[in-house]
PDB file of C-alpha atoms in Angstrom:
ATOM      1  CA  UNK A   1      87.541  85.939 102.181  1.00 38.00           C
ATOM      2  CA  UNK A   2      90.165  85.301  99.792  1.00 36.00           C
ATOM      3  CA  UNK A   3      93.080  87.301 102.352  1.00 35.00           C
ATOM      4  CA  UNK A   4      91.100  85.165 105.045  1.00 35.00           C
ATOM      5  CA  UNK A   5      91.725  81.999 103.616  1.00 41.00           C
ATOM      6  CA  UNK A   6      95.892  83.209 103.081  1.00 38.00           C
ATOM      7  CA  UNK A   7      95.890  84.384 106.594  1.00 37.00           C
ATOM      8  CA  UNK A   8      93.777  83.202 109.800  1.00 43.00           C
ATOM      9  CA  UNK A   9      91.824  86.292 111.113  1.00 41.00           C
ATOM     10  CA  UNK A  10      94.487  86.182 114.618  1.00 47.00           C
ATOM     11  CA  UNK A  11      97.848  86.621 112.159  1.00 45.00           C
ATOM     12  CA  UNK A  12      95.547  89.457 110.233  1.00 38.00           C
ATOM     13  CA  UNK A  13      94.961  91.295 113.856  1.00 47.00           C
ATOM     14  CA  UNK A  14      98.313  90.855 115.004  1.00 48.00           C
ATOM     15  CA  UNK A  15      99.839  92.200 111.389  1.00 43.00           C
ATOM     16  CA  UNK A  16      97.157  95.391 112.014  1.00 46.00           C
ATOM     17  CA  UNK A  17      98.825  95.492 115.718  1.00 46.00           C
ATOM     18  CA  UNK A  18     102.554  95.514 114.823  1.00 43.00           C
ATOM     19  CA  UNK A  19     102.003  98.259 111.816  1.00 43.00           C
ATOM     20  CA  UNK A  20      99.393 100.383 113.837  1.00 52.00           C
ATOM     21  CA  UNK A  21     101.476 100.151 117.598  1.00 47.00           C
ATOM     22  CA  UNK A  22     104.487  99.319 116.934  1.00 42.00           C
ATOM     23  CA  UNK A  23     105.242 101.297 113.498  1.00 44.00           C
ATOM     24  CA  UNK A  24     103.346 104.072 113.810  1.00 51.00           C
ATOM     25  CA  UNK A  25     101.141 103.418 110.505  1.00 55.00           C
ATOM     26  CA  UNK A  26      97.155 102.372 109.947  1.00 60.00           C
ATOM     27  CA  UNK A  27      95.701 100.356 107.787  1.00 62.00           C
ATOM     28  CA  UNK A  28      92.833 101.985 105.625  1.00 67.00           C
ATOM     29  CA  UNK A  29      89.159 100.881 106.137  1.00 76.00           C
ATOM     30  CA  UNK A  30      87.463  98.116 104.215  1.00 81.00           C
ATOM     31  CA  UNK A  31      85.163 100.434 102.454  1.00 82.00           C
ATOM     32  CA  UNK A  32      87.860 102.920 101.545  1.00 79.00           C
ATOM     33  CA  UNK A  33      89.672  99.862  99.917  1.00 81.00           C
ATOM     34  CA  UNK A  34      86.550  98.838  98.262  1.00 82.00           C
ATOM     35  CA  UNK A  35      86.342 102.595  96.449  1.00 83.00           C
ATOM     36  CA  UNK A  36      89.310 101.904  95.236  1.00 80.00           C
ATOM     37  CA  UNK A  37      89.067  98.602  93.644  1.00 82.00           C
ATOM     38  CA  UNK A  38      85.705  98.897  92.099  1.00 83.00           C
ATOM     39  CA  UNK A  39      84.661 102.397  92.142  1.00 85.00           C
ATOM     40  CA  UNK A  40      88.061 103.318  90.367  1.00 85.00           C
ATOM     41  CA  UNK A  41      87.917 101.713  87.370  1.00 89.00           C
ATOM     42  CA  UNK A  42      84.244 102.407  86.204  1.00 89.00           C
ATOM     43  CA  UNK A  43      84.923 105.920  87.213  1.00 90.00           C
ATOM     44  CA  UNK A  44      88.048 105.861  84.788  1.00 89.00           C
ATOM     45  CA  UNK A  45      86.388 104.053  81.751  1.00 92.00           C
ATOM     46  CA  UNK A  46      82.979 106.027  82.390  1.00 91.00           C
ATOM     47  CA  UNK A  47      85.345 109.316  81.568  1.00 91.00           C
ATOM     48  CA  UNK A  48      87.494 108.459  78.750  1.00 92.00           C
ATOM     49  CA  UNK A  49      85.613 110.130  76.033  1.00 93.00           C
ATOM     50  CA  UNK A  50      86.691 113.272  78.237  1.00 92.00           C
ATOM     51  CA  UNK A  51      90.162 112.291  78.556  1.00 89.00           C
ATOM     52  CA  UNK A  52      90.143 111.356  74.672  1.00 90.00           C
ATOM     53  CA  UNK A  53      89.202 114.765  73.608  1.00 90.00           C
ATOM     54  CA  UNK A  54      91.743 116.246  76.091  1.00 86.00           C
ATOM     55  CA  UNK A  55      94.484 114.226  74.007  1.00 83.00           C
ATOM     56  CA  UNK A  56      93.214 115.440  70.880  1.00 87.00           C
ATOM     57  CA  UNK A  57      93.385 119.135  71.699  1.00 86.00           C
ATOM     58  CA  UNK A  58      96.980 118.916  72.649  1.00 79.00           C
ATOM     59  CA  UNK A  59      97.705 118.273  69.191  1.00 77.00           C
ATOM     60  CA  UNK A  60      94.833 121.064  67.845  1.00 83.00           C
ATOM     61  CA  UNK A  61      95.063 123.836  68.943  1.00 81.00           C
ATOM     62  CA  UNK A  62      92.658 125.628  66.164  1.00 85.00           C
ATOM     63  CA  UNK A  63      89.501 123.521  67.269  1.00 89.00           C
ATOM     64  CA  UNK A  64      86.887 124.493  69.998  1.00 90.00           C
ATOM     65  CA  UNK A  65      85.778 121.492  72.383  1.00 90.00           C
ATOM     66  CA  UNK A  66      82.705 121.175  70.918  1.00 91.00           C
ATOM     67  CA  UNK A  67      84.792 120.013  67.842  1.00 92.00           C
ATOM     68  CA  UNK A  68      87.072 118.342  69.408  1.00 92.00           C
ATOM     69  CA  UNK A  69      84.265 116.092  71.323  1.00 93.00           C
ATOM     70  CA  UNK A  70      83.169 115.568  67.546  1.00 92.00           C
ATOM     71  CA  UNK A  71      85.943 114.048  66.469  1.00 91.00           C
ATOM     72  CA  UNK A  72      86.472 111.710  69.546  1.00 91.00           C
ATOM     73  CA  UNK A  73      82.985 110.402  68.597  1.00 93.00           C
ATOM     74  CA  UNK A  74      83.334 110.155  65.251  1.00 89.00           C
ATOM     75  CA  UNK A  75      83.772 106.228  64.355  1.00 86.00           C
ATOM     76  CA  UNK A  76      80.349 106.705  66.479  1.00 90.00           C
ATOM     77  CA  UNK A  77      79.036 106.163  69.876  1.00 90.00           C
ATOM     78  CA  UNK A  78      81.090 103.721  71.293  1.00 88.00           C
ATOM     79  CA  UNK A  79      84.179 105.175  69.741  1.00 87.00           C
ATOM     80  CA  UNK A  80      84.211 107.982  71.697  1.00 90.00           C
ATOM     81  CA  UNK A  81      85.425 105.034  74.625  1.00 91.00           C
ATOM     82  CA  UNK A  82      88.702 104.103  72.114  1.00 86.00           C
ATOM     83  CA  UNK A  83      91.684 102.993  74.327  1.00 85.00           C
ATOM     84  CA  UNK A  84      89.656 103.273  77.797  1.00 87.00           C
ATOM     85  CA  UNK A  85      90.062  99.669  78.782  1.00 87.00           C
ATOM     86  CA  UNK A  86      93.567  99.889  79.585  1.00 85.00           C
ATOM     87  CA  UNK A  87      93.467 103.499  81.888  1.00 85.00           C
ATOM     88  CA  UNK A  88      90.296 101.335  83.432  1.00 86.00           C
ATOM     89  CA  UNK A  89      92.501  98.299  84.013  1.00 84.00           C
ATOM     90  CA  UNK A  90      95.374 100.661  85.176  1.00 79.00           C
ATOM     91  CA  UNK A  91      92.586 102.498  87.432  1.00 80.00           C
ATOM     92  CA  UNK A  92      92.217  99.392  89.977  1.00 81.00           C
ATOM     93  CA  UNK A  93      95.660  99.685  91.811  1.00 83.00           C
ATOM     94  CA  UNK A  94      95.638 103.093  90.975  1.00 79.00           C
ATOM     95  CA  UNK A  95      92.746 103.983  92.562  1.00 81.00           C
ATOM     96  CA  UNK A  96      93.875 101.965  95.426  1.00 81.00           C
ATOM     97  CA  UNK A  97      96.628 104.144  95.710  1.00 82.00           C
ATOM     98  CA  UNK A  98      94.828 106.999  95.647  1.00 80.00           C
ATOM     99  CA  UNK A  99      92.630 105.521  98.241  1.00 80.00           C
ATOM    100  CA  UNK A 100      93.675 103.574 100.804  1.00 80.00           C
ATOM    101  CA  UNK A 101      97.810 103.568  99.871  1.00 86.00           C
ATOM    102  CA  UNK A 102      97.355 107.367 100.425  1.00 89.00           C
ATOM    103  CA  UNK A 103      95.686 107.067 103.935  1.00 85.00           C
ATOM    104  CA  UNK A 104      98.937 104.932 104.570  1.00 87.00           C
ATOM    105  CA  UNK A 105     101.785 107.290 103.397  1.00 92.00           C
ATOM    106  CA  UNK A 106      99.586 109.898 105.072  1.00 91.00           C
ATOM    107  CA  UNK A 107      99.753 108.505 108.574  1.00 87.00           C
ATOM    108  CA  UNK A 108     103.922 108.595 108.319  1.00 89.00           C
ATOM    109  CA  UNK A 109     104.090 111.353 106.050  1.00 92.00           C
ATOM    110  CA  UNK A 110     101.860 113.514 106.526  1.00 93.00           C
ATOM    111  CA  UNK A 111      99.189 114.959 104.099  1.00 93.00           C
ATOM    112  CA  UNK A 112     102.078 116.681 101.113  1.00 95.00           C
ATOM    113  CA  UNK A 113     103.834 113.772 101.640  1.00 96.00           C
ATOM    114  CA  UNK A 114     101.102 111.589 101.243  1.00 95.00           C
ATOM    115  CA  UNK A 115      99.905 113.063  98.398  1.00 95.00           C
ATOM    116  CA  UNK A 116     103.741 113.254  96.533  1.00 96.00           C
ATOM    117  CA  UNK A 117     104.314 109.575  97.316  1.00 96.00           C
ATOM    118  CA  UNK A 118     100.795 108.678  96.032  1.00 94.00           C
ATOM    119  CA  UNK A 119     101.327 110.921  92.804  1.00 95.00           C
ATOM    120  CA  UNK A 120     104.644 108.485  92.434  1.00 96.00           C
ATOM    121  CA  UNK A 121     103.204 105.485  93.267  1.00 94.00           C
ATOM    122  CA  UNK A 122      99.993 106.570  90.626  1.00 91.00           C
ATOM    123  CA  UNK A 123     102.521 107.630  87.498  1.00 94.00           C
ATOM    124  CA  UNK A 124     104.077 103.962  88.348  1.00 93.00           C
ATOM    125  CA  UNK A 125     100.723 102.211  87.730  1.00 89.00           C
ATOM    126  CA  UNK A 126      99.098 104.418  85.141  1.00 88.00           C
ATOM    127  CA  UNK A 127     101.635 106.164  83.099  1.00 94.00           C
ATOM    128  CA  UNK A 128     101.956 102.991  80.474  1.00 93.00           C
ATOM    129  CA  UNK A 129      97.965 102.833  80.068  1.00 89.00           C
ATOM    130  CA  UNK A 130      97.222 106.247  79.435  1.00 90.00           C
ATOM    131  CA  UNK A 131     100.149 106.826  77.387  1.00 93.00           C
ATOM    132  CA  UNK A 132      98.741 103.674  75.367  1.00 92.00           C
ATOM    133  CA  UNK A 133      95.223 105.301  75.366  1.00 86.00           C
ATOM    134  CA  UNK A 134      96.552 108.304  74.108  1.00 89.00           C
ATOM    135  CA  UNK A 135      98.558 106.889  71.510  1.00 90.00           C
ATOM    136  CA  UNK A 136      95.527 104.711  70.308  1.00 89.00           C
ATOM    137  CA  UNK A 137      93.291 108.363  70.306  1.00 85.00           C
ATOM    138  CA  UNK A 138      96.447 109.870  68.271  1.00 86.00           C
ATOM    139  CA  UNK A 139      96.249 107.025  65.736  1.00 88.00           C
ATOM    140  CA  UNK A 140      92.307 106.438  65.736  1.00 84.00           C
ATOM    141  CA  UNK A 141      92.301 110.607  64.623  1.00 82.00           C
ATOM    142  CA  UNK A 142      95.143 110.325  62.246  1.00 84.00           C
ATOM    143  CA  UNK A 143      95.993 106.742  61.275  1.00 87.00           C
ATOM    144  CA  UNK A 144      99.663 105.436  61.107  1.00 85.00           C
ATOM    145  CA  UNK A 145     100.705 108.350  63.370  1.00 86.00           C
ATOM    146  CA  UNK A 146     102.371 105.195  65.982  1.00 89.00           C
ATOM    147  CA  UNK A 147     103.260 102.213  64.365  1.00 87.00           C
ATOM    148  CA  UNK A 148     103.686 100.618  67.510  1.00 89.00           C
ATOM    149  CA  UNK A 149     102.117 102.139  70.709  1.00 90.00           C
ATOM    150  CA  UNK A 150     103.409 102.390  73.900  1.00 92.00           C
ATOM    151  CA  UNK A 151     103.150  98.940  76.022  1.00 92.00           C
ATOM    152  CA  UNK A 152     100.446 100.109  78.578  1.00 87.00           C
ATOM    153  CA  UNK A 153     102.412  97.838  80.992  1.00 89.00           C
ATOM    154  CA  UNK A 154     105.853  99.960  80.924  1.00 92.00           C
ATOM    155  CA  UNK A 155     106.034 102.507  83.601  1.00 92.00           C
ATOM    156  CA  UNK A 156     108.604 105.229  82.205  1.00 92.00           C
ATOM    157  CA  UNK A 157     109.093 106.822  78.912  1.00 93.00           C
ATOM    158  CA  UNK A 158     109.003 110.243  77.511  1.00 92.00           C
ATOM    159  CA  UNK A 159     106.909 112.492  79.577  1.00 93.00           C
ATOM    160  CA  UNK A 160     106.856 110.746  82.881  1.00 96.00           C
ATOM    161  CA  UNK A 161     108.172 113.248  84.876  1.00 96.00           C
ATOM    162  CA  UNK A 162     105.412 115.469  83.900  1.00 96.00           C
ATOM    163  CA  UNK A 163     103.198 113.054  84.718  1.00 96.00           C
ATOM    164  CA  UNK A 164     104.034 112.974  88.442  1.00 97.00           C
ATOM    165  CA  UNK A 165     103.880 116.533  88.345  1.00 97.00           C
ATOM    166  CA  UNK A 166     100.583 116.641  86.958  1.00 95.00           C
ATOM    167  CA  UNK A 167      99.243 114.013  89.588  1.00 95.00           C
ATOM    168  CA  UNK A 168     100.623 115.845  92.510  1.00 96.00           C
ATOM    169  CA  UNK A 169      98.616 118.499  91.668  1.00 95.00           C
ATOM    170  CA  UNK A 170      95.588 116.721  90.432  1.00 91.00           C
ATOM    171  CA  UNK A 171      95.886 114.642  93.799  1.00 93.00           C
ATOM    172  CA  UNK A 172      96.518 117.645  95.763  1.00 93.00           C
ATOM    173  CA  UNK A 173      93.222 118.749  94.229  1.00 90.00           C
ATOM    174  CA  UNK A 174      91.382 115.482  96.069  1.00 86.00           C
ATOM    175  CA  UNK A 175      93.301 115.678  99.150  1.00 90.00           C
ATOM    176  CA  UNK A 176      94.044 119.378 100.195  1.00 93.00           C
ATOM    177  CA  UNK A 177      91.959 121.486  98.365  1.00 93.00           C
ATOM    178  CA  UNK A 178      88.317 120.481  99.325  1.00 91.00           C
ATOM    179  CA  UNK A 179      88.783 121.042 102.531  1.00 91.00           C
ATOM    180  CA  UNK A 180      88.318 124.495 102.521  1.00 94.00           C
ATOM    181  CA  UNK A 181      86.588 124.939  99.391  1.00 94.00           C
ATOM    182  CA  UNK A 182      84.029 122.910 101.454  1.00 93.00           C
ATOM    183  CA  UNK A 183      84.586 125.255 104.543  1.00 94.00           C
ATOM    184  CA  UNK A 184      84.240 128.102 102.201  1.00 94.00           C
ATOM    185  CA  UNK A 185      80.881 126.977 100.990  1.00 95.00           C
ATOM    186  CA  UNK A 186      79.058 126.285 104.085  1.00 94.00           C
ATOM    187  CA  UNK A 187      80.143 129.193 105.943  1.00 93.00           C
ATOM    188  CA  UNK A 188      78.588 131.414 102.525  1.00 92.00           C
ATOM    189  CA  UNK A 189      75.472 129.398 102.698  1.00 92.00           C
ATOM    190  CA  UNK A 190      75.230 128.880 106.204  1.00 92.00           C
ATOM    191  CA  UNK A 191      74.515 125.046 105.963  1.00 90.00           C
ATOM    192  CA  UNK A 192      76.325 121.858 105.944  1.00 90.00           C
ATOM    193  CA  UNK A 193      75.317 119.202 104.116  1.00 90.00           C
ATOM    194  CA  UNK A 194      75.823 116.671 101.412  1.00 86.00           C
ATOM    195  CA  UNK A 195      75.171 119.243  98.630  1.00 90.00           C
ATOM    196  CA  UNK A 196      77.858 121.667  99.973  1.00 93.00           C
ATOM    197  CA  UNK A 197      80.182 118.638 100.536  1.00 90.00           C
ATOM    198  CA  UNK A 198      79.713 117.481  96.846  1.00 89.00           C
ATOM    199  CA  UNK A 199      79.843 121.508  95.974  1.00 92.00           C
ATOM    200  CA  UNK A 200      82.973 121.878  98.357  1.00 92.00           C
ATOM    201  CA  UNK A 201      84.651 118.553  96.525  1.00 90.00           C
ATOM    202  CA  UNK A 202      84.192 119.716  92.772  1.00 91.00           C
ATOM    203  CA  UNK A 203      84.988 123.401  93.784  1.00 93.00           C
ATOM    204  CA  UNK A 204      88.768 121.705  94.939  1.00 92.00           C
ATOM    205  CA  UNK A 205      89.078 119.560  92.221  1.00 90.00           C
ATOM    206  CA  UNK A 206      87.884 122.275  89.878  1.00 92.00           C
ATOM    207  CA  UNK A 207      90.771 124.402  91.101  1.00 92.00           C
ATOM    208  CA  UNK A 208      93.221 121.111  90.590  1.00 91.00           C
ATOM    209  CA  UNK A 209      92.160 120.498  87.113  1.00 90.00           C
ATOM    210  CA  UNK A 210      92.432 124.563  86.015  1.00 91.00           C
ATOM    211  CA  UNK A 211      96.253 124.116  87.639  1.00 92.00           C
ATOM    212  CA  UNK A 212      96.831 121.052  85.969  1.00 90.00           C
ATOM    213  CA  UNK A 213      95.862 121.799  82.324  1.00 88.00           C
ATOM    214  CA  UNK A 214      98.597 123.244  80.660  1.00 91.00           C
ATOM    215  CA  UNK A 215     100.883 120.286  82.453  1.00 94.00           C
ATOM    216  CA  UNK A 216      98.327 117.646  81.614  1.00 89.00           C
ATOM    217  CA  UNK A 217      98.365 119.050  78.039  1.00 88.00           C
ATOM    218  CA  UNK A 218     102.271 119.146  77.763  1.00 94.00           C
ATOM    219  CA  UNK A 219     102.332 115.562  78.872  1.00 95.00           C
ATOM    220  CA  UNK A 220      99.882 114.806  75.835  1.00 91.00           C
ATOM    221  CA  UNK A 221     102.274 116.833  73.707  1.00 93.00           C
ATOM    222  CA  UNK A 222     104.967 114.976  74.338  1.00 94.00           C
ATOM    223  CA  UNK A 223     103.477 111.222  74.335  1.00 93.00           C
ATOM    224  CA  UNK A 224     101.753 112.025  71.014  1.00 92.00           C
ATOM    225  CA  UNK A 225     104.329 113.361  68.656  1.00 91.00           C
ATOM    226  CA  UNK A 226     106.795 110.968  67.705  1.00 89.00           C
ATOM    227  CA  UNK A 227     109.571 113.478  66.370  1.00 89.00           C
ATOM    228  CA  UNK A 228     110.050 114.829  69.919  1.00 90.00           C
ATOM    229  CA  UNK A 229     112.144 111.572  70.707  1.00 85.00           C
ATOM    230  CA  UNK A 230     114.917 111.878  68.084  1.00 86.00           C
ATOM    231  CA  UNK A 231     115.673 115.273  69.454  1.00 90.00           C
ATOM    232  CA  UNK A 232     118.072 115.976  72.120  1.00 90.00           C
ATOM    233  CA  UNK A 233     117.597 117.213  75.597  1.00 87.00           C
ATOM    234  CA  UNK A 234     117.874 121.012  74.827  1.00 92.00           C
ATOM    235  CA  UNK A 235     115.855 121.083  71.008  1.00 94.00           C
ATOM    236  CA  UNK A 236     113.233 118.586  73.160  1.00 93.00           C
ATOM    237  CA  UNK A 237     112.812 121.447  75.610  1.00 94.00           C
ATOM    238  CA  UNK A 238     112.990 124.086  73.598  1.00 95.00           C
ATOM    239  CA  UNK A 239     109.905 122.750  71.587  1.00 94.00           C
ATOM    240  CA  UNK A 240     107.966 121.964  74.793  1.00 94.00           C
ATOM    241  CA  UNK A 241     107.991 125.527  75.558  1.00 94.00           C
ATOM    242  CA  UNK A 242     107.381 126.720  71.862  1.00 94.00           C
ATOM    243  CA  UNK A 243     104.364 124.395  72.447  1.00 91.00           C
ATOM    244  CA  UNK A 244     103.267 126.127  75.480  1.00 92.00           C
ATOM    245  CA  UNK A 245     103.678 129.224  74.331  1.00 91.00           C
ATOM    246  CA  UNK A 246     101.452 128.719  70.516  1.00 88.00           C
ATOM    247  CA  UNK A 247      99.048 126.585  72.892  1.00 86.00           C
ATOM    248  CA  UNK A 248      98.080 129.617  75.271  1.00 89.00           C
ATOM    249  CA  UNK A 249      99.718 132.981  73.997  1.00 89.00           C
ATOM    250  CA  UNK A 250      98.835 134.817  71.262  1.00 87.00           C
ATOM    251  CA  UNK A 251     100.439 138.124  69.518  1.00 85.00           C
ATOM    252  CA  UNK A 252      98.340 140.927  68.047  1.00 83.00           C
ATOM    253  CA  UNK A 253      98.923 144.479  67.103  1.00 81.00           C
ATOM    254  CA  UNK A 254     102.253 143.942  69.042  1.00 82.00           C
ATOM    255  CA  UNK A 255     100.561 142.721  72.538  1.00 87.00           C
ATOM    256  CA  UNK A 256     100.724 139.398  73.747  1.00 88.00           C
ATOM    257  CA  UNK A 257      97.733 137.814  75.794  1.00 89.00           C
ATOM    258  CA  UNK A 258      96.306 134.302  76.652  1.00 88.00           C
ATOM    259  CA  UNK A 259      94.653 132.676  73.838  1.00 88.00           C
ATOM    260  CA  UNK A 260      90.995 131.172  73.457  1.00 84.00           C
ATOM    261  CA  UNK A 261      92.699 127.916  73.964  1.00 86.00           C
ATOM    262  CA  UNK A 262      93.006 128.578  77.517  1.00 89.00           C
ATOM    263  CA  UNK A 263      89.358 128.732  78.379  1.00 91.00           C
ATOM    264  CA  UNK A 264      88.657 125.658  76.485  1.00 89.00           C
ATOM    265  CA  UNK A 265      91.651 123.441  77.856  1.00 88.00           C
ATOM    266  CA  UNK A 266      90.533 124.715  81.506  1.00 90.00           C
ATOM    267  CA  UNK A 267      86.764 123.303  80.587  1.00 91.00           C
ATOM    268  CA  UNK A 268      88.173 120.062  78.770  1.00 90.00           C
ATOM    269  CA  UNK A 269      90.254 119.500  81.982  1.00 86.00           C
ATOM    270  CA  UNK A 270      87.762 120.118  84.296  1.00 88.00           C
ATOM    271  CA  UNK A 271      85.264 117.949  82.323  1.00 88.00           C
ATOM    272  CA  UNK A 272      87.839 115.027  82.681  1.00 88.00           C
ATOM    273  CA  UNK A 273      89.363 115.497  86.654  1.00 84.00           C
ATOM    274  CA  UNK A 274      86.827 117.441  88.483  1.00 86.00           C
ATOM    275  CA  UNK A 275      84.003 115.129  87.313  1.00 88.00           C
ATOM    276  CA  UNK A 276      85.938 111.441  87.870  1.00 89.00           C
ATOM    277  CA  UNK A 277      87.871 112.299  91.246  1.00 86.00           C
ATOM    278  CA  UNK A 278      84.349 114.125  92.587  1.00 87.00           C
ATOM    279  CA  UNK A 279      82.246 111.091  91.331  1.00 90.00           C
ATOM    280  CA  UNK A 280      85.448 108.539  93.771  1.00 87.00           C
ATOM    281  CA  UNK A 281      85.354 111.040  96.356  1.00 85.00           C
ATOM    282  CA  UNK A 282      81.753 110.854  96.634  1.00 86.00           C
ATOM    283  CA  UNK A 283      81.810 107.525  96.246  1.00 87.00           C
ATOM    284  CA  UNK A 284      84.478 106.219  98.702  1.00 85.00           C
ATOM    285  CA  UNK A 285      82.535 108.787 101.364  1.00 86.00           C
ATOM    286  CA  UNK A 286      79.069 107.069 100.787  1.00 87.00           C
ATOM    287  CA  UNK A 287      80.875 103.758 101.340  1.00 87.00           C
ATOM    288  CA  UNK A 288      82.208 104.843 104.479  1.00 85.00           C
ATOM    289  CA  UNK A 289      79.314 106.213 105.866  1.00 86.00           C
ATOM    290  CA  UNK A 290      77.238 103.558 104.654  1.00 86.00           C
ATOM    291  CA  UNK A 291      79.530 100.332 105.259  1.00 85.00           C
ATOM    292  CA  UNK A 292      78.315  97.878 108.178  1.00 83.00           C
ATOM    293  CA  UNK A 293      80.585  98.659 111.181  1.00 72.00           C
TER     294      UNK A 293
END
């Protein structure tokens, strides 16, 4: 009503017109926009006990995630939500752009470029809140760790390459990968229905999060330990991989193999991604089923 009041309803069609006809692009549907405005954010803040035991593990790597889970709630209940407000803030236009922004770059760019220039367009909005809310998890576990945190409004810092990175394949997860996870399912069970669509959706974003951990966890890494940013380009590196390799290899009797952290990141990760984008994706399709046409 807001937009309606802006614009009178004829300029709104003919703006649809010129972008749909005469550009080539579509605008997304009310309900999908919707998702993304409301749905997002409780969907973010309802999971950042999740995401705040993720952080902590990237700095732990001796503690199971039962134990890390304890620690995230231990100032009590309500601590275990420390820092979500500003990923929950962030989620709004992020979730929009995971929404209905990516049904736009997807009707010019196709779905990889879709989900590339949404992964962008995401690290733009939320890189500054959750490197904020992981800062503030980092500090609430070991005070004095950040004197100052990072502003959850800045958009860049260290890490935010690997942030893109981690959302293209986190979005790919959403976007490209339930598809035929989905397929899979029905054509094993023989039925199609909302329970193999929600089966079909966490079995894609399952596979996204299990990709996605050790970068998610390297991104943590890096936004949570301070010394990394007096180094130079080649020591900085060089310690990234160090921490990849003590985070998920370990040596004995002369063989090397993947440690028990592996297991656990994979389940902290998939506790965090495959439950929030399976809860929007479910979500955003109930709306758009559901909405008044």
């Amino acid at each position: 009503r807001f937009f309606l009041c802006l614009f009178p309803s004829r300029c709104l069609a003919q703006v649809h017109w010129f972008l749909r006809t005469a550009m080539g692009f579509e605008l997304p549907e009310t309900p999908v926009i919707v998702s993304g405005a409301l749905g997002g954010p409780a969907v973010i803040f309802a999971v950042t006990p999740f995401r705040n035991g993720l952080t902590l593990g990237s700095t732990n790597i001796t503690a199971n995630a039962q134990g890390l889970y304890r620690q995230v709630f231990a100032r009590g209940f309500a601590g275990g939500w420390t820092g979500g407000i500003y990923p929950a803030i962030a989620a709004c236009p992020q979730f929009l752009a995971l929404g209905p922004v990516y049904h736009f770059y997807a009707g010019f760019a196709g779905v990889a470029g879709g989900v590339v220039l949404t992964s962008i367009t995401e690290s733009a909005i939320a890189y500054g809140a959750e490197t904020c809310n992981a800062q503030m998890a980092a500090n609430a576990k070991t005070p004095g760790t950040f004197k100052t945190v990072h502003s959850s409004y800045k958009p860049f810092g260290p890490g935010v390459g690997i942030h893109i990175f981690r959302n293209i394949i986190a979005t790919a997860g959403l976007r490209m990968f339930c598809t035929p996870c989905t397929s899979l399912i029905e054509g094993v069970s023989g039925k199609s229905n909302g329970f193999t669509q929600l089966g079909g959706d966490f079995a894609g974003n399952v596979c996204a999060a299990c990709l996605s951990a050790p970068v998610h966890q390297l991104y943590g890494f890096t936004v949570t330990t301070p010394e990394l940013q007096v180094l130079s380009g080649s020591e900085k590196t060089a310690r990234m991989v160090q921490f990849l390799k003590d985070q998920y290899l370990e040596t004995k009797d002369g063989r090397t193999r993947l440690s028990a952290v592996v297991p656990r990141d994979l389940f902290m990760r998939t506790m965090y991604v495959a439950v929030a984008y399976t809860m929007y994706s479910s979500l955003e399709r109930t709306l758009v089923k559901m909405w008044p046409k």
